[in-house]
PDB file of C-alpha atoms in Angstrom:
ATOM      1  CA  MET A   1     -29.490  18.181 -33.039  1.00  0.00           C
ATOM      2  CA  GLY A   2     -29.927  14.488 -33.677  1.00  0.00           C
ATOM      3  CA  ARG A   3     -27.261  13.569 -31.141  1.00  0.00           C
ATOM      4  CA  ASN A   4     -24.895  15.518 -28.924  1.00  0.00           C
ATOM      5  CA  TYR A   5     -21.729  13.615 -28.058  1.00  0.00           C
ATOM      6  CA  GLN A   6     -20.194  15.382 -25.039  1.00  0.00           C
ATOM      7  CA  GLY A   7     -20.733  18.812 -26.623  1.00  0.00           C
ATOM      8  CA  LYS A   8     -21.546  22.166 -25.051  1.00  0.00           C
ATOM      9  CA  VAL A   9     -24.869  23.781 -26.019  1.00  0.00           C
ATOM     10  CA  ILE A  10     -25.907  27.023 -24.313  1.00  0.00           C
ATOM     11  CA  ARG A  11     -28.650  29.626 -24.789  1.00  0.00           C
ATOM     12  CA  SER A  12     -30.251  28.078 -27.868  1.00  0.00           C
ATOM     13  CA  TYR A  13     -33.836  27.287 -28.796  1.00  0.00           C
ATOM     14  CA  SER A  14     -35.876  25.435 -31.381  1.00  0.00           C
ATOM     15  CA  ALA A  15     -39.455  25.487 -32.593  1.00  0.00           C
ATOM     16  CA  GLY A  16     -39.339  23.045 -35.519  1.00  0.00           C
ATOM     17  CA  LYS A  17     -41.185  19.750 -35.770  1.00  0.00           C
ATOM     18  CA  PRO A  18     -38.916  16.670 -35.705  1.00  0.00           C
ATOM     19  CA  THR A  19     -39.933  13.178 -36.835  1.00  0.00           C
ATOM     20  CA  GLY A  20     -38.180   9.834 -36.652  1.00  0.00           C
ATOM     21  CA  SER A  21     -38.501   6.270 -35.427  1.00  0.00           C
ATOM     22  CA  ALA A  22     -36.412   6.530 -32.247  1.00  0.00           C
ATOM     23  CA  SER A  23     -34.595   9.086 -30.065  1.00  0.00           C
ATOM     24  CA  VAL A  24     -36.672  12.035 -31.248  1.00  0.00           C
ATOM     25  CA  GLY A  25     -36.409  15.209 -29.158  1.00  0.00           C
ATOM     26  CA  GLY A  26     -37.759  18.714 -29.352  1.00  0.00           C
ATOM     27  CA  LEU A  27     -34.243  20.188 -29.147  1.00  0.00           C
ATOM     28  CA  CYS A  28     -31.986  17.119 -29.188  1.00  0.00           C
ATOM     29  CA  GLY A  29     -32.652  13.433 -29.856  1.00  0.00           C
ATOM     30  CA  ALA A  30     -29.885  11.806 -27.832  1.00  0.00           C
ATOM     31  CA  VAL A  31     -26.874  12.773 -25.735  1.00  0.00           C
ATOM     32  CA  THR A  32     -23.691  11.320 -24.337  1.00  0.00           C
ATOM     33  CA  THR A  33     -22.587  13.298 -21.292  1.00  0.00           C
ATOM     34  CA  GLY A  34     -19.062  13.786 -20.002  1.00  0.00           C
ATOM     35  CA  GLY A  35     -16.179  15.671 -21.540  1.00  0.00           C
ATOM     36  CA  SER A  36     -17.267  19.247 -22.236  1.00  0.00           C
ATOM     37  CA  TYR A  37     -20.995  18.424 -22.132  1.00  0.00           C
ATOM     38  CA  GLU A  38     -23.194  21.320 -20.993  1.00  0.00           C
ATOM     39  CA  ASP A  39     -26.903  22.063 -21.291  1.00  0.00           C
ATOM     40  CA  THR A  40     -27.561  25.616 -20.061  1.00  0.00           C
ATOM     41  CA  GLY A  41     -30.363  28.013 -20.963  1.00  0.00           C
ATOM     42  CA  ASN A  42     -31.812  25.884 -23.779  1.00  0.00           C
ATOM     43  CA  PHE A  43     -35.519  25.659 -24.668  1.00  0.00           C
ATOM     44  CA  TRP A  44     -37.888  24.153 -27.209  1.00  0.00           C
ATOM     45  CA  ASP A  45     -41.508  24.810 -28.164  1.00  0.00           C
ATOM     46  CA  THR A  46     -43.538  21.760 -27.156  1.00  0.00           C
ATOM     47  CA  GLU A  47     -46.615  22.883 -29.102  1.00  0.00           C
ATOM     48  CA  ALA A  48     -44.971  23.867 -32.390  1.00  0.00           C
ATOM     49  CA  SER A  49     -42.736  20.789 -32.336  1.00  0.00           C
ATOM     50  CA  LYS A  50     -45.540  18.484 -31.169  1.00  0.00           C
ATOM     51  CA  THR A  51     -42.803  16.852 -29.138  1.00  0.00           C
ATOM     52  CA  ALA A  52     -43.099  16.605 -25.373  1.00  0.00           C
ATOM     53  CA  THR A  53     -39.619  15.247 -24.654  1.00  0.00           C
ATOM     54  CA  SER A  54     -35.996  16.121 -25.378  1.00  0.00           C
ATOM     55  CA  THR A  55     -32.669  14.947 -24.013  1.00  0.00           C
ATOM     56  CA  MET A  56     -31.582  18.584 -23.747  1.00  0.00           C
ATOM     57  CA  GLY A  57     -33.351  21.842 -23.002  1.00  0.00           C
ATOM     58  CA  THR A  58     -36.579  22.756 -21.238  1.00  0.00           C
ATOM     59  CA  GLY A  59     -39.935  22.453 -22.954  1.00  0.00           C
ATOM     60  CA  LYS A  60     -42.236  25.477 -22.997  1.00  0.00           C
ATOM     61  CA  THR A  61     -45.561  26.379 -24.617  1.00  0.00           C
ATOM     62  CA  THR A  62     -45.652  28.651 -27.652  1.00  0.00           C
ATOM     63  CA  ALA A  63     -46.903  31.546 -25.513  1.00  0.00           C
ATOM     64  CA  GLN A  64     -44.044  31.031 -23.065  1.00  0.00           C
ATOM     65  CA  MET A  65     -41.509  30.854 -25.916  1.00  0.00           C
ATOM     66  CA  LYS A  66     -42.703  34.283 -27.046  1.00  0.00           C
ATOM     67  CA  THR A  67     -42.193  35.778 -23.562  1.00  0.00           C
ATOM     68  CA  GLN A  68     -38.814  37.223 -22.686  1.00  0.00           C
ATOM     69  CA  SER A  69     -38.848  36.147 -19.030  1.00  0.00           C
ATOM     70  CA  THR A  70     -38.889  32.487 -20.129  1.00  0.00           C
ATOM     71  CA  PHE A  71     -35.296  32.673 -21.319  1.00  0.00           C
ATOM     72  CA  THR A  72     -33.286  32.206 -18.148  1.00  0.00           C
ATOM     73  CA  GLY A  73     -29.749  30.869 -17.911  1.00  0.00           C
ATOM     74  CA  GLY A  74     -27.765  33.924 -18.959  1.00  0.00           C
ATOM     75  CA  TRP A  75     -29.679  35.172 -22.018  1.00  0.00           C
ATOM     76  CA  ASP A  76     -28.605  38.750 -22.766  1.00  0.00           C
ATOM     77  CA  PHE A  77     -31.525  40.916 -23.898  1.00  0.00           C
ATOM     78  CA  SER A  78     -29.551  44.142 -23.765  1.00  0.00           C
ATOM     79  CA  GLY A  79     -26.658  43.466 -26.094  1.00  0.00           C
ATOM     80  CA  THR A  80     -27.345  40.184 -27.921  1.00  0.00           C
ATOM     81  CA  TRP A  81     -31.046  39.319 -28.231  1.00  0.00           C
ATOM     82  CA  PHE A  82     -34.405  41.085 -28.454  1.00  0.00           C
ATOM     83  CA  MET A  83     -38.040  39.960 -28.506  1.00  0.00           C
ATOM     84  CA  PRO A  84     -40.057  41.114 -31.533  1.00  0.00           C
ATOM     85  CA  TYR A  85     -43.799  41.388 -31.049  1.00  0.00           C
ATOM     86  CA  ASN A  86     -45.442  37.941 -30.803  1.00  0.00           C
ATOM     87  CA  SER A  87     -42.291  36.109 -31.834  1.00  0.00           C
ATOM     88  CA  TYR A  88     -39.340  34.077 -30.614  1.00  0.00           C
ATOM     89  CA  PRO A  89     -36.040  35.756 -29.655  1.00  0.00           C
ATOM     90  CA  HIS A  90     -34.073  37.343 -32.486  1.00  0.00           C
ATOM     91  CA  LEU A  91     -30.446  38.383 -32.515  1.00  0.00           C
ATOM     92  CA  LEU A  92     -29.981  42.150 -32.397  1.00  0.00           C
ATOM     93  CA  TRP A  93     -27.963  42.235 -35.612  1.00  0.00           C
ATOM     94  CA  ASP A  94     -30.933  40.663 -37.414  1.00  0.00           C
ATOM     95  CA  LYS A  95     -33.382  43.569 -37.007  1.00  0.00           C
ATOM     96  CA  TYR A  96     -35.244  45.605 -39.626  1.00  0.00           C
ATOM     97  CA  SER A  97     -34.375  45.532 -43.332  1.00  0.00           C
ATOM     98  CA  GLY A  98     -31.121  47.416 -42.949  1.00  0.00           C
ATOM     99  CA  GLY A  99     -29.819  50.723 -41.693  1.00  0.00           C
ATOM    100  CA  SER A 100     -28.080  51.814 -38.517  1.00  0.00           C
ATOM    101  CA  GLY A 101     -30.673  54.241 -37.158  1.00  0.00           C
ATOM    102  CA  ALA A 102     -28.551  57.300 -37.924  1.00  0.00           C
ATOM    103  CA  GLU A 103     -29.895  60.368 -39.722  1.00  0.00           C
ATOM    104  CA  THR A 104     -27.829  59.510 -42.810  1.00  0.00           C
ATOM    105  CA  ASP A 105     -28.609  55.777 -42.571  1.00  0.00           C
ATOM    106  CA  PRO A 106     -32.090  55.305 -41.042  1.00  0.00           C
ATOM    107  CA  PHE A 107     -33.462  51.914 -40.090  1.00  0.00           C
ATOM    108  CA  ARG A 108     -35.386  50.617 -43.120  1.00  0.00           C
ATOM    109  CA  ILE A 109     -38.919  49.367 -42.483  1.00  0.00           C
ATOM    110  CA  GLY A 110     -40.105  47.324 -45.439  1.00  0.00           C
ATOM    111  CA  ASN A 111     -42.401  44.564 -44.152  1.00  0.00           C
ATOM    112  CA  ALA A 112     -44.619  43.528 -41.247  1.00  0.00           C
ATOM    113  CA  GLY A 113     -41.715  41.779 -39.539  1.00  0.00           C
ATOM    114  CA  ASP A 114     -39.843  45.081 -39.399  1.00  0.00           C
ATOM    115  CA  ILE A 115     -42.838  46.698 -37.683  1.00  0.00           C
ATOM    116  CA  TYR A 116     -42.867  43.853 -35.146  1.00  0.00           C
ATOM    117  CA  ASP A 117     -39.138  44.356 -34.587  1.00  0.00           C
ATOM    118  CA  MET A 118     -39.753  48.053 -33.976  1.00  0.00           C
ATOM    119  CA  MET A 119     -42.528  47.246 -31.503  1.00  0.00           C
ATOM    120  CA  GLY A 120     -40.123  45.167 -29.432  1.00  0.00           C
ATOM    121  CA  LEU A 121     -37.187  47.577 -29.445  1.00  0.00           C
ATOM    122  CA  SER A 122     -38.064  50.588 -27.300  1.00  0.00           C
ATOM    123  CA  LYS A 123     -34.382  51.495 -27.080  1.00  0.00           C
ATOM    124  CA  ASP A 124     -34.554  52.390 -30.789  1.00  0.00           C
ATOM    125  CA  TRP A 125     -37.472  54.811 -30.457  1.00  0.00           C
ATOM    126  CA  ASP A 126     -35.128  57.794 -30.426  1.00  0.00           C
ATOM    127  CA  LYS A 127     -33.553  56.788 -33.773  1.00  0.00           C
ATOM    128  CA  TYR A 128     -34.276  57.495 -37.452  1.00  0.00           C
ATOM    129  CA  PHE A 129     -36.606  55.267 -39.510  1.00  0.00           C
ATOM    130  CA  ILE A 130     -37.747  55.259 -43.121  1.00  0.00           C
ATOM    131  CA  LEU A 131     -40.588  53.266 -44.669  1.00  0.00           C
ATOM    132  CA  THR A 132     -39.512  51.593 -47.916  1.00  0.00           C
ATOM    133  CA  ALA A 133     -42.793  49.941 -48.991  1.00  0.00           C
ATOM    134  CA  ASP A 134     -46.504  49.785 -48.233  1.00  0.00           C
ATOM    135  CA  ILE A 135     -46.966  47.405 -45.284  1.00  0.00           C
ATOM    136  CA  ASP A 136     -50.031  45.176 -44.872  1.00  0.00           C
ATOM    137  CA  LEU A 137     -50.389  44.009 -41.265  1.00  0.00           C
ATOM    138  CA  GLY A 138     -52.799  41.299 -42.385  1.00  0.00           C
ATOM    139  CA  GLY A 139     -55.729  42.172 -40.146  1.00  0.00           C
ATOM    140  CA  ALA A 140     -53.703  41.669 -36.962  1.00  0.00           C
ATOM    141  CA  VAL A 141     -55.459  42.649 -33.721  1.00  0.00           C
ATOM    142  CA  PHE A 142     -53.365  44.385 -31.061  1.00  0.00           C
ATOM    143  CA  SER A 143     -54.184  45.176 -27.433  1.00  0.00           C
ATOM    144  CA  LYS A 144     -52.270  48.476 -27.249  1.00  0.00           C
ATOM    145  CA  ALA A 145     -50.525  51.013 -29.451  1.00  0.00           C
ATOM    146  CA  LEU A 146     -48.024  49.362 -31.743  1.00  0.00           C
ATOM    147  CA  ILE A 147     -45.162  51.786 -31.104  1.00  0.00           C
ATOM    148  CA  ALA A 148     -44.594  53.599 -27.785  1.00  0.00           C
ATOM    149  CA  PRO A 149     -47.674  52.200 -25.986  1.00  0.00           C
ATOM    150  CA  ASP A 150     -49.085  53.125 -22.604  1.00  0.00           C
ATOM    151  CA  ILE A 151     -47.946  50.382 -20.223  1.00  0.00           C
ATOM    152  CA  ASN A 152     -49.942  51.231 -17.081  1.00  0.00           C
ATOM    153  CA  MET A 153     -53.593  50.228 -17.428  1.00  0.00           C
ATOM    154  CA  SER A 154     -54.547  51.434 -13.947  1.00  0.00           C
ATOM    155  CA  SER A 155     -53.377  55.057 -14.207  1.00  0.00           C
ATOM    156  CA  SER A 156     -54.653  57.669 -16.657  1.00  0.00           C
ATOM    157  CA  GLY A 157     -52.355  59.355 -19.148  1.00  0.00           C
ATOM    158  CA  PHE A 158     -49.193  58.084 -20.798  1.00  0.00           C
ATOM    159  CA  GLN A 159     -46.795  55.872 -18.894  1.00  0.00           C
ATOM    160  CA  GLY A 160     -44.141  54.222 -21.002  1.00  0.00           C
ATOM    161  CA  THR A 161     -41.282  54.993 -23.353  1.00  0.00           C
ATOM    162  CA  ALA A 162     -42.345  57.725 -25.765  1.00  0.00           C
ATOM    163  CA  PHE A 163     -41.245  57.899 -29.394  1.00  0.00           C
ATOM    164  CA  THR A 164     -38.742  60.735 -29.753  1.00  0.00           C
ATOM    165  CA  GLY A 165     -37.123  59.759 -33.051  1.00  0.00           C
ATOM    166  CA  VAL A 166     -37.899  60.466 -36.705  1.00  0.00           C
ATOM    167  CA  PHE A 167     -40.251  58.269 -38.747  1.00  0.00           C
ATOM    168  CA  ASN A 168     -40.295  59.129 -42.432  1.00  0.00           C
ATOM    169  CA  GLY A 169     -43.198  57.392 -44.149  1.00  0.00           C
ATOM    170  CA  ASN A 170     -41.586  58.244 -47.477  1.00  0.00           C
ATOM    171  CA  GLY A 171     -45.009  58.401 -49.138  1.00  0.00           C
ATOM    172  CA  PHE A 172     -45.943  54.807 -48.202  1.00  0.00           C
ATOM    173  CA  ILE A 173     -48.775  53.451 -46.031  1.00  0.00           C
ATOM    174  CA  ILE A 174     -49.252  51.053 -43.103  1.00  0.00           C
ATOM    175  CA  TYR A 175     -52.639  49.367 -43.270  1.00  0.00           C
ATOM    176  CA  HIS A 176     -55.093  46.614 -42.280  1.00  0.00           C
ATOM    177  CA  PHE A 177     -54.947  46.288 -38.489  1.00  0.00           C
ATOM    178  CA  THR A 178     -57.106  46.774 -35.395  1.00  0.00           C
ATOM    179  CA  ILE A 179     -56.339  47.905 -31.861  1.00  0.00           C
ATOM    180  CA  GLU A 180     -58.770  46.703 -29.164  1.00  0.00           C
ATOM    181  CA  CYS A 181     -57.153  48.161 -26.112  1.00  0.00           C
ATOM    182  CA  GLY A 182     -59.531  47.765 -23.183  1.00  0.00           C
ATOM    183  CA  THR A 183     -58.667  50.492 -20.675  1.00  0.00           C
ATOM    184  CA  ALA A 184     -55.224  51.453 -22.021  1.00  0.00           C
ATOM    185  CA  ASP A 185     -54.617  55.129 -22.789  1.00  0.00           C
ATOM    186  CA  CYS A 186     -52.840  56.735 -25.747  1.00  0.00           C
ATOM    187  CA  ILE A 187     -54.098  54.438 -28.483  1.00  0.00           C
ATOM    188  CA  GLY A 188     -52.959  54.545 -32.104  1.00  0.00           C
ATOM    189  CA  LEU A 189     -50.227  53.371 -34.416  1.00  0.00           C
ATOM    190  CA  PHE A 190     -48.001  55.499 -32.150  1.00  0.00           C
ATOM    191  CA  GLY A 191     -49.118  55.679 -28.528  1.00  0.00           C
ATOM    192  CA  GLY A 192     -47.018  58.515 -27.112  1.00  0.00           C
ATOM    193  CA  ILE A 193     -45.006  60.919 -29.289  1.00  0.00           C
ATOM    194  CA  ASP A 194     -42.842  63.297 -27.282  1.00  0.00           C
ATOM    195  CA  THR A 195     -41.060  66.590 -27.868  1.00  0.00           C
ATOM    196  CA  GLY A 196     -38.475  66.378 -30.620  1.00  0.00           C
ATOM    197  CA  ALA A 197     -40.150  63.532 -32.502  1.00  0.00           C
ATOM    198  CA  ILE A 198     -40.967  63.890 -36.206  1.00  0.00           C
ATOM    199  CA  ILE A 199     -43.557  61.835 -38.099  1.00  0.00           C
ATOM    200  CA  GLN A 200     -43.881  62.723 -41.777  1.00  0.00           C
ATOM    201  CA  LYS A 201     -45.184  61.575 -45.166  1.00  0.00           C
ATOM    202  CA  LEU A 202     -47.076  58.602 -43.729  1.00  0.00           C
ATOM    203  CA  GLY A 203     -50.499  57.167 -44.514  1.00  0.00           C
ATOM    204  CA  VAL A 204     -52.470  54.853 -42.203  1.00  0.00           C
ATOM    205  CA  GLU A 205     -55.387  53.043 -43.829  1.00  0.00           C
ATOM    206  CA  ASP A 206     -57.991  50.339 -43.178  1.00  0.00           C
ATOM    207  CA  CYS A 207     -57.716  50.194 -39.420  1.00  0.00           C
ATOM    208  CA  ALA A 208     -59.982  50.462 -36.381  1.00  0.00           C
ATOM    209  CA  ILE A 209     -59.037  51.831 -32.969  1.00  0.00           C
ATOM    210  CA  THR A 210     -61.365  50.932 -30.102  1.00  0.00           C
ATOM    211  CA  GLY A 211     -61.173  51.584 -26.376  1.00  0.00           C
ATOM    212  CA  THR A 212     -63.627  51.281 -23.519  1.00  0.00           C
ATOM    213  CA  THR A 213     -64.973  53.633 -20.886  1.00  0.00           C
ATOM    214  CA  GLY A 214     -61.970  54.842 -18.944  1.00  0.00           C
ATOM    215  CA  SER A 215     -59.471  54.912 -21.799  1.00  0.00           C
ATOM    216  CA  TYR A 216     -58.137  58.304 -22.906  1.00  0.00           C
ATOM    217  CA  TYR A 217     -56.491  59.732 -26.017  1.00  0.00           C
ATOM    218  CA  ALA A 218     -57.227  57.678 -29.112  1.00  0.00           C
ATOM    219  CA  GLY A 219     -56.240  58.483 -32.680  1.00  0.00           C
ATOM    220  CA  VAL A 220     -55.510  56.386 -35.744  1.00  0.00           C
ATOM    221  CA  LEU A 221     -52.012  57.790 -36.245  1.00  0.00           C
ATOM    222  CA  ALA A 222     -51.226  58.825 -32.674  1.00  0.00           C
ATOM    223  CA  GLY A 223     -52.868  58.749 -29.272  1.00  0.00           C
ATOM    224  CA  TYR A 224     -50.889  61.495 -27.535  1.00  0.00           C
ATOM    225  CA  HIS A 225     -48.589  63.839 -29.421  1.00  0.00           C
ATOM    226  CA  ARG A 226     -46.130  66.577 -28.445  1.00  0.00           C
ATOM    227  CA  GLY A 227     -43.794  66.433 -31.439  1.00  0.00           C
ATOM    228  CA  SER A 228     -44.101  67.292 -35.130  1.00  0.00           C
ATOM    229  CA  ILE A 229     -46.481  65.544 -37.549  1.00  0.00           C
ATOM    230  CA  SER A 230     -46.578  66.708 -41.168  1.00  0.00           C
ATOM    231  CA  ALA A 231     -47.895  65.497 -44.536  1.00  0.00           C
ATOM    232  CA  CYS A 232     -49.651  62.491 -42.973  1.00  0.00           C
ATOM    233  CA  TYR A 233     -53.179  61.119 -43.256  1.00  0.00           C
ATOM    234  CA  ALA A 234     -55.362  58.389 -41.763  1.00  0.00           C
ATOM    235  CA  THR A 235     -58.567  56.651 -42.836  1.00  0.00           C
TER     236      THR A 235
END
């Protein structure tokens, strides 16, 4: 906003870069309080905007803006928002490239952003997914399994939310990424796959999976698996 005249702004954020000669703010340039004016739960990225001040909101670093706990003031991360991997908050309706997650209408995964959405939405890991294109992850380096990772670095075995849904690779591949996990267990594209899960018709190429002494269960496609995997390959 350039100027807020007695308006109500709640639970919003910005990460753009504003320029101007006067009254330039990371979220808002100028305000007039009174009336219905409210400034609750608003944030802006001080690094991406290269703007240290704003008449509304709270400034945070890029790393903080990509951390869910930053967003205080009534943000709803159960029914309204979610945090994709290494990204700002997204609205729940704006996830994947379509689909509802049902068997007859699986979530469609067609680009790297969809993979990052999937990484941040553990509540969807019991749903149906279908790959609709080859996905290049651009050489990204991750510190744990992308989907269903181990979340307890100090205890051996799998602790976390396992994948129990259906992932149909549909004859496509996911490729060009690295996992450097330190001491995490259950390392792979999928960390923990539990009973009832189905992974099929998926290729995983051009990736490296590395752990250290003390990490257990590493595989390119899956670290720890108790479901059904068929017609898949990894290089």
